[in-house]
Short mmCIF file of C-alpha atoms in Angstrom, two decimals:
data_model
loop_
_atom_site.label_atom_id
_atom_site.label_comp_id
_atom_site.label_asym_id
_atom_site.label_seq_id
_atom_site.Cartn_x
_atom_site.Cartn_y
_atom_site.Cartn_z
CA UNK A 1 0.00 0.00 0.00
CA UNK A 2 2.92 2.32 0.52
CA UNK A 3 3.39 2.72 -3.23
CA UNK A 4 -0.29 3.06 -4.11
CA UNK A 5 -1.08 6.04 -6.35
CA UNK A 6 -4.12 6.75 -4.22
CA UNK A 7 -1.82 7.95 -1.43
CA UNK A 8 -1.36 11.31 -3.18
CA UNK A 9 -5.03 12.18 -3.28
CA UNK A 10 -5.29 13.91 0.12
CA UNK A 11 -2.63 16.49 -0.87
CA UNK A 12 -4.22 16.97 -4.29
CA UNK A 13 -7.60 17.41 -2.64
CA UNK A 14 -6.18 20.03 -0.28
CA UNK A 15 -4.79 21.91 -3.30
CA UNK A 16 -8.17 21.80 -5.06
CA UNK A 17 -9.88 23.00 -1.89
CA UNK A 18 -7.37 25.87 -1.55
CA UNK A 19 -7.88 26.93 -5.17
CA UNK A 20 -11.62 26.70 -4.75
CA UNK A 21 -11.51 28.85 -1.65
CA UNK A 22 -9.35 31.43 -3.42
CA UNK A 23 -11.70 31.56 -6.41
CA UNK A 24 -14.67 31.87 -4.08
CA UNK A 25 -13.01 34.75 -2.27
CA UNK A 26 -12.25 36.46 -5.57
CA UNK A 27 -15.82 35.95 -6.77
CA UNK A 28 -17.17 37.32 -3.52
CA UNK A 29 -14.88 40.35 -3.70
CA UNK A 30 -15.97 41.04 -7.26
CA UNK A 31 -19.67 40.65 -6.45
CA UNK A 32 -19.35 43.01 -3.50
CA UNK A 33 -17.26 45.60 -5.28
CA UNK A 34 -19.09 45.55 -8.62
CA UNK A 35 -16.97 47.13 -11.34
CA UNK A 36 -14.01 47.77 -9.08
CA UNK A 37 -11.38 47.51 -11.80
CA UNK A 38 -9.87 50.99 -12.34
CA UNK A 39 -11.15 52.69 -15.47
CA UNK A 40 -9.45 55.07 -17.87
CA UNK A 41 -10.01 57.11 -21.00
CA UNK A 42 -8.86 55.46 -24.22
CA UNK A 43 -5.23 55.77 -25.22
CA UNK A 44 -4.48 57.95 -28.22
CA UNK A 45 -4.53 55.78 -31.39
CA UNK A 46 -1.13 55.09 -32.98
CA UNK A 47 -1.74 57.43 -35.91
CA UNK A 48 -2.27 60.46 -33.64
CA UNK A 49 -0.25 59.47 -30.54
CA UNK A 50 2.86 61.46 -31.62
CA UNK A 51 0.77 64.65 -31.61
CA UNK A 52 -0.79 64.05 -28.18
CA UNK A 53 0.13 66.70 -25.60
CA UNK A 54 -1.00 67.63 -22.09
CA UNK A 55 -3.05 70.79 -21.76
CA UNK A 56 0.01 72.59 -20.39
CA UNK A 57 1.64 72.43 -23.83
CA UNK A 58 4.38 70.63 -25.84
CA UNK A 59 6.83 70.06 -23.01
CA UNK A 60 8.22 66.59 -23.70
CA UNK A 61 10.30 64.66 -26.19
CA UNK A 62 9.71 61.30 -27.86
CA UNK A 63 13.32 60.84 -28.86
CA UNK A 64 12.83 57.27 -30.06
CA UNK A 65 10.47 58.62 -32.76
CA UNK A 66 11.83 62.05 -33.50
CA UNK A 67 14.92 63.46 -31.75
CA UNK A 68 14.75 66.83 -33.56
CA UNK A 69 12.62 68.65 -30.93
CA UNK A 70 15.12 67.62 -28.24
CA UNK A 71 18.03 68.80 -30.40
CA UNK A 72 16.28 72.13 -30.97
CA UNK A 73 15.81 72.50 -27.20
CA UNK A 74 19.55 71.97 -26.76
CA UNK A 75 20.23 74.70 -29.33
CA UNK A 76 17.79 77.03 -27.58
CA UNK A 77 19.55 76.31 -24.28
CA UNK A 78 22.84 77.55 -25.74
CA UNK A 79 21.17 80.69 -27.08
CA UNK A 80 19.52 81.41 -23.73
CA UNK A 81 22.81 81.05 -21.87
CA UNK A 82 24.59 83.34 -24.32
CA UNK A 83 21.87 85.98 -23.98
CA UNK A 84 21.83 85.74 -20.19
CA UNK A 85 25.62 86.11 -19.95
CA UNK A 86 25.44 89.19 -22.17
CA UNK A 87 22.69 90.67 -19.96
CA UNK A 88 24.98 90.24 -16.95
CA UNK A 89 27.91 91.88 -18.69
CA UNK A 90 29.87 88.63 -18.77
CA UNK A 91 32.42 88.48 -21.56
CA UNK A 92 35.01 86.01 -22.77
CA UNK A 93 34.62 82.27 -23.27
CA UNK A 94 31.96 80.51 -21.19
CA UNK A 95 33.15 78.56 -18.14
CA UNK A 96 33.38 74.76 -18.07
CA UNK A 97 30.00 73.11 -17.79
CA UNK A 98 28.80 70.05 -15.92
CA UNK A 99 25.89 67.65 -16.46
CA UNK A 100 24.38 65.38 -13.79
CA UNK A 101 22.50 62.12 -14.46
CA UNK A 102 20.84 60.32 -11.53
CA UNK A 103 19.64 56.75 -11.91
CA UNK A 104 16.74 54.86 -10.44
CA UNK A 105 17.11 52.62 -7.42
CA UNK A 106 14.26 53.10 -4.94
CA UNK A 107 15.54 53.56 -1.40
CA UNK A 108 19.09 53.34 -2.76
CA UNK A 109 18.58 56.96 -3.80
CA UNK A 110 19.86 57.68 -0.28
CA UNK A 111 23.32 57.16 -1.76
CA UNK A 112 22.89 60.11 -4.13
CA UNK A 113 21.44 62.26 -1.35
CA UNK A 114 24.49 61.57 0.82
CA UNK A 115 26.93 62.01 -2.06
CA UNK A 116 25.52 65.41 -3.01
CA UNK A 117 25.60 66.62 0.59
CA UNK A 118 29.15 65.35 1.00
CA UNK A 119 30.17 66.98 -2.28
CA UNK A 120 28.91 70.30 -0.94
CA UNK A 121 30.91 69.77 2.24
CA UNK A 122 34.03 69.07 0.18
CA UNK A 123 33.63 72.48 -1.39
CA UNK A 124 33.88 71.86 -5.15
CA UNK A 125 30.37 70.84 -6.19
CA UNK A 126 29.55 72.57 -9.49
CA UNK A 127 26.31 74.11 -10.67
CA UNK A 128 24.94 71.69 -13.25
CA UNK A 129 23.85 73.01 -16.62
CA UNK A 130 21.51 70.05 -16.98
CA UNK A 131 20.19 67.45 -14.54
CA UNK A 132 18.38 64.26 -15.58
CA UNK A 133 16.59 61.77 -13.36
CA UNK A 134 14.69 58.51 -13.50
CA UNK A 135 12.59 56.95 -10.73
CA UNK A 136 14.16 57.85 -7.38
CA UNK A 137 16.58 59.96 -9.40
CA UNK A 138 13.59 61.95 -10.68
CA UNK A 139 12.54 62.72 -7.12
CA UNK A 140 16.06 63.92 -6.30
CA UNK A 141 16.62 65.84 -9.54
CA UNK A 142 14.74 69.11 -8.78
CA UNK A 143 16.63 69.60 -5.52
CA UNK A 144 19.98 68.66 -7.05
CA UNK A 145 19.21 71.12 -9.86
CA UNK A 146 18.64 74.00 -7.46
CA UNK A 147 21.88 73.33 -5.62
CA UNK A 148 23.21 73.10 -2.07
CA UNK A 149 20.48 75.26 -0.53
CA UNK A 150 18.20 72.23 -0.93
CA UNK A 151 20.63 69.69 0.52
CA UNK A 152 18.61 69.64 3.74
CA UNK A 153 15.54 68.44 1.84
CA UNK A 154 17.40 65.44 0.43
CA UNK A 155 18.82 64.67 3.87
CA UNK A 156 15.35 64.85 5.48
CA UNK A 157 13.68 62.67 2.87
CA UNK A 158 16.31 59.95 2.55
CA UNK A 159 17.17 59.62 6.23
CA UNK A 160 13.80 60.36 7.79
CA UNK A 161 11.15 58.49 5.81
CA UNK A 162 10.03 54.90 6.23
CA UNK A 163 7.85 52.51 4.27
CA UNK A 164 4.63 54.08 5.56
CA UNK A 165 5.69 57.43 4.06
CA UNK A 166 5.95 55.87 0.58
CA UNK A 167 3.11 53.38 0.17
CA UNK A 168 0.35 51.36 1.80
CA UNK A 169 -0.06 47.68 0.98
CA UNK A 170 -3.32 46.54 -0.59
CA UNK A 171 -4.88 43.17 0.12
CA UNK A 172 -4.17 40.51 -2.45
CA UNK A 173 -7.64 40.67 -4.03
CA UNK A 174 -7.54 44.46 -4.43
CA UNK A 175 -4.01 44.25 -5.75
CA UNK A 176 -4.75 41.49 -8.24
CA UNK A 177 -7.83 43.16 -9.71
CA UNK A 178 -6.63 46.75 -9.27
CA UNK A 179 -3.69 48.47 -10.91
CA UNK A 180 -0.97 47.71 -8.35
CA UNK A 181 -0.18 45.84 -5.17
CA UNK A 182 0.28 49.08 -3.20
CA UNK A 183 -1.22 52.54 -2.86
CA UNK A 184 1.26 55.43 -3.26
CA UNK A 185 -0.94 58.16 -1.80
CA UNK A 186 1.67 58.69 0.98
CA UNK A 187 4.36 59.35 -1.67
CA UNK A 188 2.05 61.82 -3.41
CA UNK A 189 1.54 63.67 -0.11
CA UNK A 190 5.32 63.71 0.43
CA UNK A 191 5.79 65.14 -3.06
CA UNK A 192 3.20 67.85 -2.43
CA UNK A 193 4.95 68.79 0.80
CA UNK A 194 8.21 69.67 -0.95
CA UNK A 195 7.16 70.48 -4.53
CA UNK A 196 5.15 73.71 -4.54
CA UNK A 197 4.74 76.79 -6.71
CA UNK A 198 7.70 78.69 -5.19
CA UNK A 199 9.96 75.72 -6.04
CA UNK A 200 8.73 75.78 -9.63
CA UNK A 201 9.35 79.54 -9.80
CA UNK A 202 12.99 78.96 -8.82
CA UNK A 203 13.36 76.26 -11.47
CA UNK A 204 11.74 78.51 -14.08
CA UNK A 205 14.26 81.27 -13.32
CA UNK A 206 17.08 78.85 -14.15
CA UNK A 207 15.37 77.82 -17.39
CA UNK A 208 15.64 81.43 -18.54
CA UNK A 209 19.43 81.08 -18.17
CA UNK A 210 19.47 78.03 -20.42
CA UNK A 211 19.64 75.36 -17.75
CA UNK A 212 17.60 72.16 -18.15
CA UNK A 213 15.89 69.75 -15.77
CA UNK A 214 14.76 66.53 -17.48
CA UNK A 215 12.84 63.53 -16.12
CA UNK A 216 12.17 60.20 -17.83
CA UNK A 217 8.97 58.13 -17.73
CA UNK A 218 7.70 55.15 -19.70
CA UNK A 219 4.50 55.35 -21.75
CA UNK A 220 3.07 51.85 -21.42
CA UNK A 221 0.52 52.40 -24.18
CA UNK A 222 3.15 53.11 -26.82
CA UNK A 223 6.04 51.29 -25.12
CA UNK A 224 8.46 54.18 -25.51
CA UNK A 225 10.52 56.47 -23.29
CA UNK A 226 9.29 60.01 -22.69
CA UNK A 227 11.65 62.80 -21.62
CA UNK A 228 9.84 65.61 -19.83
CA UNK A 229 11.22 69.15 -19.82
CA UNK A 230 10.52 69.95 -16.18
CA UNK A 231 12.08 73.40 -16.54
CA UNK A 232 9.56 74.25 -19.26
CA UNK A 233 6.68 72.91 -17.15
CA UNK A 234 7.88 75.05 -14.24
CA UNK A 235 8.04 78.11 -16.49
CA UNK A 236 4.51 77.54 -17.80
CA UNK A 237 1.81 79.90 -16.59
CA UNK A 238 -0.84 77.23 -17.07
CA UNK A 239 -2.77 76.61 -13.81
CA UNK A 240 -2.27 72.86 -14.27
CA UNK A 241 1.52 73.10 -14.45
CA UNK A 242 2.13 72.32 -10.77
CA UNK A 243 -0.14 69.28 -10.89
CA UNK A 244 1.56 67.99 -14.03
CA UNK A 245 5.02 68.54 -12.51
CA UNK A 246 4.06 66.42 -9.50
CA UNK A 247 2.40 63.74 -11.63
CA UNK A 248 5.50 63.33 -13.79
CA UNK A 249 7.71 62.89 -10.72
CA UNK A 250 5.28 60.32 -9.29
CA UNK A 251 5.01 58.51 -12.64
CA UNK A 252 8.77 58.23 -13.00
CA UNK A 253 8.92 56.50 -9.60
CA UNK A 254 5.91 54.19 -10.15
CA UNK A 255 7.28 50.66 -10.36
CA UNK A 256 4.90 48.72 -12.67
CA UNK A 257 2.77 46.23 -10.78
CA UNK A 258 4.01 47.37 -7.40
CA UNK A 259 2.90 51.02 -7.57
CA UNK A 260 -0.11 52.36 -9.52
CA UNK A 261 0.56 53.93 -12.91
CA UNK A 262 -0.07 57.63 -13.35
CA UNK A 263 -2.70 58.57 -15.90
CA UNK A 264 -1.85 61.74 -17.82
CA UNK A 265 -4.58 63.53 -19.75
CA UNK A 266 -3.69 64.53 -23.31
CA UNK A 267 -5.55 66.11 -26.19
CA UNK A 268 -5.35 65.61 -29.96
CA UNK A 269 -7.51 67.70 -32.29
CA UNK A 270 -9.88 68.48 -29.45
CA UNK A 271 -10.32 64.82 -28.47
CA UNK A 272 -9.33 63.83 -24.92
CA UNK A 273 -7.30 60.71 -24.22
CA UNK A 274 -5.23 59.30 -21.37
CA UNK A 275 -1.70 57.93 -21.37
CA UNK A 276 -0.50 55.38 -18.83
CA UNK A 277 2.92 56.35 -17.49
CA UNK A 278 5.13 54.30 -15.18
CA UNK A 279 8.69 54.17 -13.89
CA UNK A 280 11.21 55.45 -16.42
CA UNK A 281 13.36 52.48 -15.38
CA UNK A 282 11.17 50.27 -17.56
CA UNK A 283 13.09 51.81 -20.48
CA UNK A 284 16.41 52.94 -19.00
CA UNK A 285 18.00 53.06 -15.57
CA UNK A 286 19.76 56.36 -16.32
CA UNK A 287 19.99 58.75 -19.28
CA UNK A 288 21.91 61.83 -20.34
CA UNK A 289 20.95 62.92 -23.86
CA UNK A 290 20.14 60.99 -27.05
CA UNK A 291 23.13 59.98 -29.21
CA UNK A 292 21.48 61.80 -32.12
CA UNK A 293 22.42 65.07 -30.38
CA UNK A 294 26.02 65.85 -31.28
CA UNK A 295 26.64 68.15 -28.37
CA UNK A 296 30.07 69.44 -29.29
CA UNK A 297 29.13 70.06 -32.93
CA UNK A 298 25.94 71.92 -32.00
CA UNK A 299 27.79 74.16 -29.55
CA UNK A 300 30.61 74.85 -31.99
CA UNK A 301 28.07 75.85 -34.63
CA UNK A 302 26.99 78.64 -32.28
CA UNK A 303 30.54 79.68 -31.52
CA UNK A 304 30.64 78.11 -28.06
CA UNK A 305 33.81 76.22 -27.14
CA UNK A 306 34.19 74.96 -23.58
CA UNK A 307 35.17 72.02 -21.42
CA UNK A 308 32.37 69.66 -20.48
CA UNK A 309 31.98 66.92 -17.90
CA UNK A 310 29.17 64.55 -17.00
CA UNK A 311 28.66 63.07 -13.55
CA UNK A 312 26.55 59.91 -13.38
CA UNK A 313 25.35 58.54 -10.06
CA UNK A 314 24.14 54.94 -10.31
CA UNK A 315 22.11 54.09 -7.23
CA UNK A 316 23.18 50.45 -7.23
CA UNK A 317 26.18 48.23 -6.87
CA UNK A 318 27.79 47.22 -10.14
CA UNK A 319 29.25 43.93 -8.95
CA UNK A 320 27.17 40.77 -8.89
CA UNK A 321 25.02 40.35 -5.78
CA UNK A 322 25.46 36.67 -4.91
CA UNK A 323 22.49 34.70 -3.59
CA UNK A 324 21.47 31.08 -3.20
CA UNK A 325 18.18 31.22 -5.09
CA UNK A 326 15.32 29.11 -3.77
CA UNK A 327 13.82 26.66 -6.23
CA UNK A 328 10.52 28.51 -6.27
CA UNK A 329 8.74 30.23 -9.14
CA UNK A 330 8.64 33.70 -7.60
CA UNK A 331 12.23 33.50 -6.37
CA UNK A 332 13.48 32.47 -9.80
CA UNK A 333 11.44 35.12 -11.62
CA UNK A 334 12.49 37.84 -9.18
CA UNK A 335 16.15 36.93 -9.52
CA UNK A 336 15.91 36.95 -13.32
CA UNK A 337 14.28 40.39 -13.31
CA UNK A 338 17.03 41.68 -11.03
CA UNK A 339 19.59 40.35 -13.50
CA UNK A 340 17.86 42.10 -16.39
CA UNK A 341 17.80 45.41 -14.52
CA UNK A 342 21.46 45.05 -13.54
CA UNK A 343 22.49 44.35 -17.13
CA UNK A 344 20.26 47.12 -18.48
CA UNK A 345 21.88 49.60 -16.09
CA UNK A 346 25.37 48.69 -17.25
CA UNK A 347 24.26 48.94 -20.88
CA UNK A 348 22.95 52.44 -20.18
CA UNK A 349 26.37 53.42 -18.82
CA UNK A 350 28.10 52.18 -21.97
CA UNK A 351 25.69 54.12 -24.20
CA UNK A 352 26.33 57.32 -22.24
CA UNK A 353 30.07 56.69 -22.20
CA UNK A 354 30.39 56.20 -25.95
CA UNK A 355 28.16 59.20 -26.69
CA UNK A 356 30.04 61.53 -24.36
CA UNK A 357 33.44 60.31 -25.57
CA UNK A 358 32.42 61.20 -29.10
CA UNK A 359 31.42 64.68 -27.92
CA UNK A 360 34.53 65.35 -25.84
CA UNK A 361 32.65 65.22 -22.52
CA UNK A 362 34.67 63.96 -19.54
CA UNK A 363 32.99 60.87 -18.08
CA UNK A 364 32.63 60.49 -14.29
CA UNK A 365 30.76 57.63 -12.64
CA UNK A 366 29.75 56.99 -9.03
CA UNK A 367 28.04 53.86 -7.72
CA UNK A 368 27.43 52.07 -4.44
CA UNK A 369 30.69 50.41 -3.40
CA UNK A 370 30.87 46.68 -2.77
CA UNK A 371 32.10 47.49 0.74
CA UNK A 372 28.55 48.54 1.66
CA UNK A 373 26.99 45.26 2.78
CA UNK A 374 24.19 46.39 5.08
CA UNK A 375 20.94 44.52 4.42
CA UNK A 376 17.49 46.10 4.47
CA UNK A 377 14.86 44.58 6.73
CA UNK A 378 12.05 45.83 4.50
CA UNK A 379 11.52 48.19 1.60
CA UNK A 380 12.45 51.77 2.53
CA UNK A 381 14.08 50.66 5.75
CA UNK A 382 15.10 53.89 7.52
CA UNK A 383 18.19 52.41 9.15
CA UNK A 384 19.38 51.03 5.80
CA UNK A 385 18.87 54.37 4.06
CA UNK A 386 20.72 56.23 6.80
CA UNK A 387 23.68 53.88 6.48
CA UNK A 388 23.73 54.27 2.70
CA UNK A 389 23.38 58.06 2.95
CA UNK A 390 26.36 58.20 5.31
CA UNK A 391 28.44 56.03 2.96
CA UNK A 392 27.84 58.41 0.06
CA UNK A 393 28.43 61.44 2.24
CA UNK A 394 31.75 60.20 3.64
CA UNK A 395 33.11 59.26 0.20
CA UNK A 396 32.20 62.64 -1.31
CA UNK A 397 33.36 64.75 1.61
CA UNK A 398 36.79 63.18 1.30
CA UNK A 399 36.85 63.82 -2.48
CA UNK A 400 34.85 61.26 -4.43
CA UNK A 401 36.92 58.67 -6.35
CA UNK A 402 35.01 58.95 -9.64
CA UNK A 403 35.42 56.16 -12.18
CA UNK A 404 36.16 57.39 -15.69
CA UNK A 405 34.79 54.46 -17.66
CA UNK A 406 31.97 51.89 -17.29
CA UNK A 407 32.76 48.62 -15.51
CA UNK A 408 34.83 46.27 -17.65
CA UNK A 409 35.75 48.87 -20.24
CA UNK A 410 39.30 48.99 -21.46
CA UNK A 411 40.87 51.45 -23.88
CA UNK A 412 41.18 49.77 -27.31
CA UNK A 413 44.92 50.37 -27.53
CA UNK A 414 45.41 48.66 -24.16
CA UNK A 415 43.37 45.67 -25.26
CA UNK A 416 45.33 45.41 -28.50
CA UNK A 417 48.60 45.58 -26.59
CA UNK A 418 47.50 42.66 -24.47
CA UNK A 419 46.50 40.59 -27.50
CA UNK A 420 49.67 41.29 -29.50
CA UNK A 421 51.94 38.23 -29.16
CA UNK A 422 55.45 38.82 -27.95
CA UNK A 423 58.28 38.14 -30.41
CA UNK A 424 59.53 34.55 -29.89
CA UNK A 425 62.94 34.18 -28.32
CA UNK A 426 65.51 32.82 -30.79
CA UNK A 427 66.39 29.17 -30.46
CA UNK A 428 69.87 28.47 -29.05
CA UNK A 429 70.63 26.41 -32.16
CA UNK A 430 69.87 29.27 -34.50
CA UNK A 431 72.65 31.73 -35.31
CA UNK A 432 72.07 35.17 -33.87
CA UNK A 433 71.86 37.99 -36.44
CA UNK A 434 74.86 40.28 -36.30
CA UNK A 435 74.08 43.91 -35.60
CA UNK A 436 74.67 46.21 -38.54
CA UNK A 437 77.74 48.36 -38.30
CA UNK A 438 77.43 52.10 -38.54
CA UNK A 439 78.61 53.45 -41.90
CA UNK A 440 81.91 55.37 -41.94
CA UNK A 441 81.63 59.05 -41.23
CA UNK A 442 81.28 61.06 -44.41
CA UNK A 443 79.89 58.21 -46.58
#
C-alpha cells in the first residue's frame, strides 16, 4: 500500500480546496465591489499618438520617434545662456560646464542624497547646466538642480522616511484586480509637501538662463521612453503646471505592478485621451541625452567652445550580488528580473560613455561600493537608508573617487597591446643575427 497512487489524493484534494476557496473569495470580492477595476479614458490611437500633448503644452520629447525637438531645445539652451551672460555683462569664453544624471534605485537613492551633501561639504560641487533623473533619481533631480540650498531636503527625505511614508499595501484581491499591489498616496503627499509653486518659480528662473531639468517616464501604451522638460513645465503659466510637474515625478517612480501607474490627460484635435505612465526604469536606468544630439558640434556651430563633464550617479552596486536562489517560481522570476535590470543599467552606462566620448565630454561615474553590505529589513528601511546616505556622504566629503569608464571597459589600444603576441625568443641552435655596423663618417 505504501506505493499506491491513491496515497497522493489527500494532498491533491487540499490543493483543489485551496484553489476553490481562493476563487470563491475572488468571486465574492468582485460581487461586492461591482466594477471595481480601475477605469481610464482610451489611449491615443497610434496614428495620432505622436501629436498628443497635455493641456500645459508641448513640453516633452519622444526621442525614439523624432529626436529633432530635443536637439532644438539643446540649441535654444545655448542661445539662452549666451543671452543671459550678455545681460549680466559677462564676456570672454563661457566657463566649463557640468551635467548630472541620476539613476533609479528606490531607497538606494539615499546614496545620491548623501553624495551630493558630502560633495557640498568638500567644497567643489559645481552648478549643473543640466540634470536628468529617472525613478528615485527623478525625485532627487529638482533639488539637485537648485543646488546646495536644498541639501537639507534630500537629507530629510532619505534619512527620515520609512515605508509608511511611501506606500500602503493593498490586500491581495484588491491588488490582483486593481492596478498595483500598493497605494502610493503617501508618496504623493510627500511630493506635495516639498514640490510647490515657489519651487517651480525657482526652477523657471534657471530655465531662462538656459539650464535644463529633465525627467524620464515610460508610456506603457506606446512602449516608448518620454523625456519631460521639467524646466519648461515650471516656467509655464498654465494653472495645471504644478499638478503635471508632481504627476510626472510620481510617474517616474511608479514601479509597474508594485505602484499604480499615473494617468496623464492629453488632447489631440480636441479629443481627450489618457496615457498610462510608469517608472522610467522600464526603459532605462539612467539617461543623459540621445546619441542623435552631437553636443560638441551643435555648440561649436553657435561659436561656443568649452570644457564639459558629465557626472553619473548609479544608485546600485555594479558587482554581482550573490544569492542562493530558492527553487521557487517567484524567487526564480524575481532573480531573473534583477539580473535584467542590472544588465540594463550597465548597458545604459556604456551608451552614455560612448556618446560623451564622441562629444569630448569627460565621463565620471559613481556607484554604491561593494564594501557597503548592510541589508534592508524591509523596503524603505530607515536604518538602511541612513547607512547608505552616510556612505555616500563620507566618500564625497573626502573627495569622491570617480570612475572614468563603465565597468569592464578597457581602452582599445590597451586591449590590443595585451592581445599582441610577444616576439619569440631565438632558439639556441639558431645563429644570432649580427648587428649592422654604422657606416663610416662622411659616406
